[in-house]
Amino acid sequence: VEGPGHIPINQIETNIRLQKALCHKAPFYVLGPLVTDIGAGYDHISSAIGASWAGYFGADFLCYVTPAEHLKLPSEEEVKEGVIALKISAHSADLARGNKLAWMREKEMALARRQLDWDRQARLTFNPEKAKKMLGHKLHKDDPCSMCGELCAIKTSDRCKI
């Protein structure tokens, strides 16, 4: 059963539960859903928000939406962006539902961050090529992230160890 593609975030749970009940728990598919219609050019983000909620509340299949949705036919890169946004939302729903594999991946990323292992962090993302490109150059283990600089909590806690 296909669900709505446009629905406010506060109606997602009710919609999924109602569809599941009326259709005798038949597999439920949602396109998005987009939680707002004024995000043209960013529909993949609006859709990812809705897909996270839909996945959490029991949608069986999630469909990606591209940034170009409602504007034009998407480019290959826009399709890739839409698929990655959906993977992130599906992973978020898996975390919220207690999926052990999703939590293991999160723990692995947390350890890579704690160890300032930039290569491993990039590999664990949904788009390693983009992460590596954003790093620009291979950072050394002692390099802090660009957000905190010398105020890096990890570096600070390492200096405070007894």
PDB file of C-alpha atoms in Angstrom:
ATOM      1  CA  VAL A   1       0.000   0.000   0.000  1.00  0.00           C
ATOM      2  CA  GLU A   2       1.387   3.398  -0.938  1.00  0.00           C
ATOM      3  CA  GLY A   3       0.966   6.221   1.518  1.00  0.00           C
ATOM      4  CA  PRO A   4       0.842   9.943   1.002  1.00  0.00           C
ATOM      5  CA  GLY A   5       3.873  11.827  -0.235  1.00  0.00           C
ATOM      6  CA  HIS A   6       2.977  15.128   1.461  1.00  0.00           C
ATOM      7  CA  ILE A   7       1.888  15.187   5.091  1.00  0.00           C
ATOM      8  CA  PRO A   8       2.698  17.380   8.098  1.00  0.00           C
ATOM      9  CA  ILE A   9       5.087  15.792  10.569  1.00  0.00           C
ATOM     10  CA  ASN A  10       2.454  15.649  13.323  1.00  0.00           C
ATOM     11  CA  GLN A  11       0.191  13.450  11.150  1.00  0.00           C
ATOM     12  CA  ILE A  12       2.735  10.790  10.166  1.00  0.00           C
ATOM     13  CA  GLU A  13       2.200   8.444  13.119  1.00  0.00           C
ATOM     14  CA  THR A  14      -1.600   8.520  12.843  1.00  0.00           C
ATOM     15  CA  ASN A  15      -1.463   8.024   9.080  1.00  0.00           C
ATOM     16  CA  ILE A  16       0.811   4.986   9.286  1.00  0.00           C
ATOM     17  CA  ARG A  17      -1.118   3.366  12.136  1.00  0.00           C
ATOM     18  CA  LEU A  18      -4.425   3.972  10.328  1.00  0.00           C
ATOM     19  CA  GLN A  19      -3.129   2.587   7.009  1.00  0.00           C
ATOM     20  CA  LYS A  20      -1.712  -0.496   8.733  1.00  0.00           C
ATOM     21  CA  ALA A  21      -5.008  -1.123  10.529  1.00  0.00           C
ATOM     22  CA  LEU A  22      -7.242  -0.552   7.482  1.00  0.00           C
ATOM     23  CA  CYS A  23      -5.034  -2.656   5.201  1.00  0.00           C
ATOM     24  CA  HIS A  24      -4.564  -5.503   7.671  1.00  0.00           C
ATOM     25  CA  LYS A  25      -0.847  -4.738   8.167  1.00  0.00           C
ATOM     26  CA  ALA A  26      -0.040  -4.950   4.460  1.00  0.00           C
ATOM     27  CA  PRO A  27       3.437  -3.577   3.707  1.00  0.00           C
ATOM     28  CA  PHE A  28       3.259   0.201   3.714  1.00  0.00           C
ATOM     29  CA  TYR A  29       5.306   2.343   1.318  1.00  0.00           C
ATOM     30  CA  VAL A  30       5.846   6.085   1.641  1.00  0.00           C
ATOM     31  CA  LEU A  31       7.376   8.550  -0.808  1.00  0.00           C
ATOM     32  CA  GLY A  32       9.089  10.769   1.693  1.00  0.00           C
ATOM     33  CA  PRO A  33       6.789  11.905   3.043  1.00  0.00           C
ATOM     34  CA  LEU A  34       7.596  15.569   2.542  1.00  0.00           C
ATOM     35  CA  VAL A  35       6.736  17.378   5.757  1.00  0.00           C
ATOM     36  CA  THR A  36       6.579  20.775   4.043  1.00  0.00           C
ATOM     37  CA  ASP A  37       5.941  21.836   0.476  1.00  0.00           C
ATOM     38  CA  ILE A  38       7.966  25.060   0.489  1.00  0.00           C
ATOM     39  CA  GLY A  39      11.387  23.397   0.404  1.00  0.00           C
ATOM     40  CA  ALA A  40      11.706  23.309  -3.393  1.00  0.00           C
ATOM     41  CA  GLY A  41      15.320  22.566  -4.242  1.00  0.00           C
ATOM     42  CA  TYR A  42      15.686  20.892  -0.851  1.00  0.00           C
ATOM     43  CA  ASP A  43      12.878  18.359  -1.044  1.00  0.00           C
ATOM     44  CA  HIS A  44      15.351  15.592  -0.204  1.00  0.00           C
ATOM     45  CA  ILE A  45      15.763  17.204   3.243  1.00  0.00           C
ATOM     46  CA  SER A  46      12.030  17.632   3.830  1.00  0.00           C
ATOM     47  CA  SER A  47      11.562  14.050   2.696  1.00  0.00           C
ATOM     48  CA  ALA A  48      14.364  12.713   4.908  1.00  0.00           C
ATOM     49  CA  ILE A  49      12.733  14.283   7.955  1.00  0.00           C
ATOM     50  CA  GLY A  50       9.414  12.632   7.105  1.00  0.00           C
ATOM     51  CA  ALA A  51      11.054   9.308   6.241  1.00  0.00           C
ATOM     52  CA  SER A  52      12.771   9.184   9.640  1.00  0.00           C
ATOM     53  CA  TRP A  53       9.442   9.553  11.372  1.00  0.00           C
ATOM     54  CA  ALA A  54       7.662   7.189   8.975  1.00  0.00           C
ATOM     55  CA  GLY A  55      10.332   4.535   9.448  1.00  0.00           C
ATOM     56  CA  TYR A  56      10.158   4.898  13.204  1.00  0.00           C
ATOM     57  CA  PHE A  57       6.382   4.521  13.223  1.00  0.00           C
ATOM     58  CA  GLY A  58       6.409   1.401  11.052  1.00  0.00           C
ATOM     59  CA  ALA A  59       6.566   2.225   7.347  1.00  0.00           C
ATOM     60  CA  ASP A  60       7.920  -0.859   5.609  1.00  0.00           C
ATOM     61  CA  PHE A  61       9.416   0.806   2.547  1.00  0.00           C
ATOM     62  CA  LEU A  62      10.871   4.285   2.193  1.00  0.00           C
ATOM     63  CA  CYS A  63      11.362   5.963  -1.169  1.00  0.00           C
ATOM     64  CA  TYR A  64      13.996   8.595  -1.849  1.00  0.00           C
ATOM     65  CA  VAL A  65      13.243  12.091  -3.096  1.00  0.00           C
ATOM     66  CA  THR A  66      15.752  14.237  -4.963  1.00  0.00           C
ATOM     67  CA  PRO A  67      16.524  17.917  -4.357  1.00  0.00           C
ATOM     68  CA  ALA A  68      15.069  18.542  -7.833  1.00  0.00           C
ATOM     69  CA  GLU A  69      11.714  16.918  -7.006  1.00  0.00           C
ATOM     70  CA  HIS A  70       8.835  19.071  -8.272  1.00  0.00           C
ATOM     71  CA  LEU A  71      11.233  21.280 -10.287  1.00  0.00           C
ATOM     72  CA  LYS A  72      12.892  19.196 -13.013  1.00  0.00           C
ATOM     73  CA  LEU A  73      14.246  15.798 -13.904  1.00  0.00           C
ATOM     74  CA  PRO A  74      17.119  15.111 -11.524  1.00  0.00           C
ATOM     75  CA  SER A  75      20.753  14.820 -12.475  1.00  0.00           C
ATOM     76  CA  GLU A  76      22.764  11.761 -11.483  1.00  0.00           C
ATOM     77  CA  GLU A  77      24.287  13.758  -8.595  1.00  0.00           C
ATOM     78  CA  GLU A  78      20.813  14.822  -7.382  1.00  0.00           C
ATOM     79  CA  VAL A  79      19.669  11.194  -7.388  1.00  0.00           C
ATOM     80  CA  LYS A  80      22.750  10.310  -5.338  1.00  0.00           C
ATOM     81  CA  GLU A  81      21.979  13.124  -2.861  1.00  0.00           C
ATOM     82  CA  GLY A  82      18.396  11.905  -2.513  1.00  0.00           C
ATOM     83  CA  VAL A  83      19.446   8.305  -1.916  1.00  0.00           C
ATOM     84  CA  ILE A  84      22.033   9.325   0.690  1.00  0.00           C
ATOM     85  CA  ALA A  85      19.494  11.540   2.486  1.00  0.00           C
ATOM     86  CA  LEU A  86      17.138   8.551   2.587  1.00  0.00           C
ATOM     87  CA  LYS A  87      19.868   6.244   3.908  1.00  0.00           C
ATOM     88  CA  ILE A  88      20.494   8.708   6.723  1.00  0.00           C
ATOM     89  CA  SER A  89      16.794   8.857   7.581  1.00  0.00           C
ATOM     90  CA  ALA A  90      16.402   5.066   7.454  1.00  0.00           C
ATOM     91  CA  HIS A  91      19.450   4.713   9.710  1.00  0.00           C
ATOM     92  CA  SER A  92      17.932   7.288  12.101  1.00  0.00           C
ATOM     93  CA  ALA A  93      14.709   5.280  12.242  1.00  0.00           C
ATOM     94  CA  ASP A  94      16.703   2.092  12.850  1.00  0.00           C
ATOM     95  CA  LEU A  95      18.476   3.784  15.767  1.00  0.00           C
ATOM     96  CA  ALA A  96      15.184   4.960  17.248  1.00  0.00           C
ATOM     97  CA  ARG A  97      13.788   1.442  16.951  1.00  0.00           C
ATOM     98  CA  GLY A  98      16.822  -0.056  18.708  1.00  0.00           C
ATOM     99  CA  ASN A  99      18.408  -1.823  15.727  1.00  0.00           C
ATOM    100  CA  LYS A 100      21.636  -3.356  17.072  1.00  0.00           C
ATOM    101  CA  LEU A 101      23.536  -3.138  13.772  1.00  0.00           C
ATOM    102  CA  ALA A 102      22.719   0.560  13.474  1.00  0.00           C
ATOM    103  CA  TRP A 103      23.908   1.124  17.034  1.00  0.00           C
ATOM    104  CA  MET A 104      27.120  -0.810  16.363  1.00  0.00           C
ATOM    105  CA  ARG A 105      27.845   1.477  13.417  1.00  0.00           C
ATOM    106  CA  GLU A 106      27.201   4.532  15.608  1.00  0.00           C
ATOM    107  CA  LYS A 107      29.558   3.193  18.267  1.00  0.00           C
ATOM    108  CA  GLU A 108      32.242   2.580  15.660  1.00  0.00           C
ATOM    109  CA  MET A 109      31.910   6.189  14.469  1.00  0.00           C
ATOM    110  CA  ALA A 110      32.045   7.488  18.047  1.00  0.00           C
ATOM    111  CA  LEU A 111      35.276   5.563  18.618  1.00  0.00           C
ATOM    112  CA  ALA A 112      36.763   6.852  15.360  1.00  0.00           C
ATOM    113  CA  ARG A 113      35.899  10.383  16.406  1.00  0.00           C
ATOM    114  CA  ARG A 114      37.316   9.868  19.883  1.00  0.00           C
ATOM    115  CA  GLN A 115      40.547   8.595  18.315  1.00  0.00           C
ATOM    116  CA  LEU A 116      40.595  11.430  15.756  1.00  0.00           C
ATOM    117  CA  ASP A 117      40.800   8.737  13.077  1.00  0.00           C
ATOM    118  CA  TRP A 118      39.754  10.842  10.084  1.00  0.00           C
ATOM    119  CA  ASP A 119      40.120   8.084   7.488  1.00  0.00           C
ATOM    120  CA  ARG A 120      37.929   5.672   9.455  1.00  0.00           C
ATOM    121  CA  GLN A 121      35.350   8.402  10.040  1.00  0.00           C
ATOM    122  CA  ALA A 122      35.168   9.068   6.300  1.00  0.00           C
ATOM    123  CA  ARG A 123      34.811   5.349   5.539  1.00  0.00           C
ATOM    124  CA  LEU A 124      31.904   5.015   7.972  1.00  0.00           C
ATOM    125  CA  THR A 125      29.823   7.754   6.347  1.00  0.00           C
ATOM    126  CA  PHE A 126      27.172   7.214   3.710  1.00  0.00           C
ATOM    127  CA  ASN A 127      29.326   9.124   1.213  1.00  0.00           C
ATOM    128  CA  PRO A 128      33.030   8.499   1.918  1.00  0.00           C
ATOM    129  CA  GLU A 129      34.118  10.306  -1.251  1.00  0.00           C
ATOM    130  CA  LYS A 130      32.414  13.532  -0.167  1.00  0.00           C
ATOM    131  CA  ALA A 131      33.770  13.255   3.379  1.00  0.00           C
ATOM    132  CA  LYS A 132      37.317  12.759   2.088  1.00  0.00           C
ATOM    133  CA  LYS A 133      36.931  15.663  -0.322  1.00  0.00           C
ATOM    134  CA  MET A 134      35.701  17.894   2.506  1.00  0.00           C
ATOM    135  CA  LEU A 135      38.702  16.898   4.614  1.00  0.00           C
ATOM    136  CA  GLY A 136      40.802  18.234   1.752  1.00  0.00           C
ATOM    137  CA  HIS A 137      44.006  16.746   2.979  1.00  0.00           C
ATOM    138  CA  LYS A 138      44.598  13.799   5.206  1.00  0.00           C
ATOM    139  CA  LEU A 139      44.551  15.103   8.731  1.00  0.00           C
ATOM    140  CA  HIS A 140      47.030  13.742  11.226  1.00  0.00           C
ATOM    141  CA  LYS A 141      45.777  12.040  14.338  1.00  0.00           C
ATOM    142  CA  ASP A 142      46.782  15.070  16.407  1.00  0.00           C
ATOM    143  CA  ASP A 143      44.846  17.524  14.228  1.00  0.00           C
ATOM    144  CA  PRO A 144      41.652  18.764  15.853  1.00  0.00           C
ATOM    145  CA  CYS A 145      38.486  19.062  13.848  1.00  0.00           C
ATOM    146  CA  SER A 146      37.802  22.321  12.052  1.00  0.00           C
ATOM    147  CA  MET A 147      34.902  23.214  14.356  1.00  0.00           C
ATOM    148  CA  CYS A 148      36.747  23.446  17.665  1.00  0.00           C
ATOM    149  CA  GLY A 149      40.373  24.012  16.735  1.00  0.00           C
ATOM    150  CA  GLU A 150      42.512  24.051  19.831  1.00  0.00           C
ATOM    151  CA  LEU A 151      39.384  23.951  22.016  1.00  0.00           C
ATOM    152  CA  CYS A 152      38.740  20.367  20.902  1.00  0.00           C
ATOM    153  CA  ALA A 153      37.094  18.483  23.787  1.00  0.00           C
ATOM    154  CA  ILE A 154      38.993  15.324  22.894  1.00  0.00           C
ATOM    155  CA  LYS A 155      42.373  17.053  22.957  1.00  0.00           C
ATOM    156  CA  THR A 156      41.442  18.873  26.171  1.00  0.00           C
ATOM    157  CA  SER A 157      40.381  15.661  27.916  1.00  0.00           C
ATOM    158  CA  ASP A 158      43.582  13.965  26.751  1.00  0.00           C
ATOM    159  CA  ARG A 159      45.647  16.775  28.319  1.00  0.00           C
ATOM    160  CA  CYS A 160      43.741  16.415  31.596  1.00  0.00           C
ATOM    161  CA  LYS A 161      44.284  12.684  32.010  1.00  0.00           C
ATOM    162  CA  ILE A 162      45.991  11.710  35.219  1.00  0.00           C
TER     163      ILE A 162
END
